[in-house]
Amino acid sequence: MTEMVYGTLPLRDGEPILPKWWRTIDRWSLTTVLILFGIGLLLGLAASPPLAERVGYPPFHFVTRQAVFGILAMAAMVVTSVMSPQLVRRLAVMAFAVSFVALILLPIFGSDFGKGATRWYSLGFASLQPSEFLKPLFVVVAAWMLAAAQELNGPPGRLWSFLLMTVIVFFLAMQPDFGQAALVLFGWGVMYFVAGAPLTLLIGMAGAVVAVGVFAYNNSQHFARRIDGFLNPEIDPTTQIGYATNAIREGGLFGVGVGQGEVKMSLPDAHTDFIIAVAAEEYGLALVLLIILLYAGLVLRSFLRLTRERDPFIRLAGIGLVSTIGVQAMINLGVAVRLLPAKGMTLPFISYGGSSVIASGIAVGMLLAFTRTRPQGEIGDLLAAGRKR
């Protein structure tokens, strides 16, 4: 139990890869992710059959596909978590270059699937959303740049990461996908702050974000429609927010019963962006609180392990990854209860979606690789040793 809580066991030379992986991995975080995915399959069984029947598929079409996506995501997570941080960084840089080119080419070869935003590539048997993979890969690349800037005579990594982030946010906003753009900006901002950015600069950036939001509101009907709907005190009961709000209200503390919910019959995105409404209606506040606690546990557990990490790159990349996952979950939940404007954003590991689930698996795999126990002096010990000199 001690090593699960504190992660202090030393590595043994010559130990096989899998036993070493199991002994050094953060098993609490790994278990949390597996539970979240299990909950996603459970909710998928409840939410997706009505939609499958409406579009002419077998009742469990979407659940079966989600299980396949989940197996691929878990495999990617395990394989990535076995890697060393250095190997994760090298592969992330190469994969980021591919994802970045795919993002740039979306206006030419992408598809909007009738949703008004060109975010996907149609592969025939499935679709691919480059921004889902770009998010965690950018975090690792930006962390590498920010960490390199802290070295003596290091490159201007802060400037490079800022320019790269700006370009990515621009292309995402052009789709338009303001939600993913906000996540990329937030992940970079957290890492930049941890890397030692002055508070005045961050305040200035916040002001710039507000200015860009005002510009987008005045020039984008898509963005303005979302904001107007959020600010309107009256909720149209025939909208997705209206259905979700009513479902959450009907669920109460313990829900109306498994399979007894009605929201899945009306919500077109009941298995994706608004899956928490299905959870609230059929299982009640109890399951919603469990989901929130699982995400909070993953975030806090990772933060605690990363505070003891002495490598700046690992610390920055890990904090950026877990912050992005946590904020994405918070945005999805906030939209469902109308605390935030409507935004098409999945709930990590729970919502249906191949790109989202697999990209989340890769992100957590990298996070687990960064938080594995390694033979190193803790950062507190290094600071104490420096004061004694």
mmCIF file of C-alpha atoms in Angstrom, residues 5 10 15 31 78 98 104 108 116 144 152 164 170 173 197 201 220 225 255 271 303 342 348 357 375:
data_model
loop_
_atom_site.group_PDB
_atom_site.id
_atom_site.type_symbol
_atom_site.label_atom_id
_atom_site.label_comp_id
_atom_site.label_asym_id
_atom_site.label_seq_id
_atom_site.Cartn_x
_atom_site.Cartn_y
_atom_site.Cartn_z
ATOM 1 C CA VAL A 5 0.292 6.123 -1.983
ATOM 2 C CA PRO A 10 13.405 2.036 -6.008
ATOM 3 C CA GLU A 15 13.658 -6.450 -13.874
ATOM 4 C CA THR A 31 -7.950 2.283 -11.716
ATOM 5 C CA VAL A 78 -0.741 0.868 -21.507
ATOM 6 C CA VAL A 98 1.416 14.827 -38.429
ATOM 7 C CA ILE A 104 -4.181 22.684 -41.482
ATOM 8 C CA ILE A 108 -9.550 21.253 -47.996
ATOM 9 C CA GLY A 116 -21.685 23.396 -39.538
ATOM 10 C CA TRP A 144 9.567 20.580 -23.993
ATOM 11 C CA LEU A 152 21.385 28.041 -19.248
ATOM 12 C CA LEU A 164 2.769 27.687 -31.891
ATOM 13 C CA PHE A 170 -6.315 30.301 -34.990
ATOM 14 C CA ALA A 173 -11.272 28.951 -34.368
ATOM 15 C CA ALA A 197 5.292 33.486 -16.192
ATOM 16 C CA LEU A 201 1.327 38.807 -18.504
ATOM 17 C CA SER A 220 -19.583 34.635 -35.971
ATOM 18 C CA ARG A 225 -26.029 31.916 -31.147
ATOM 19 C CA GLY A 255 -32.598 8.410 -10.474
ATOM 20 C CA HIS A 271 -24.542 9.347 -26.020
ATOM 21 C CA PHE A 303 -0.747 16.886 -9.102
ATOM 22 C CA ALA A 342 -23.388 25.178 -25.026
ATOM 23 C CA PRO A 348 -13.351 12.029 -21.401
ATOM 24 C CA VAL A 357 -11.612 7.998 -26.393
ATOM 25 C CA PRO A 375 15.082 6.504 -8.951
#
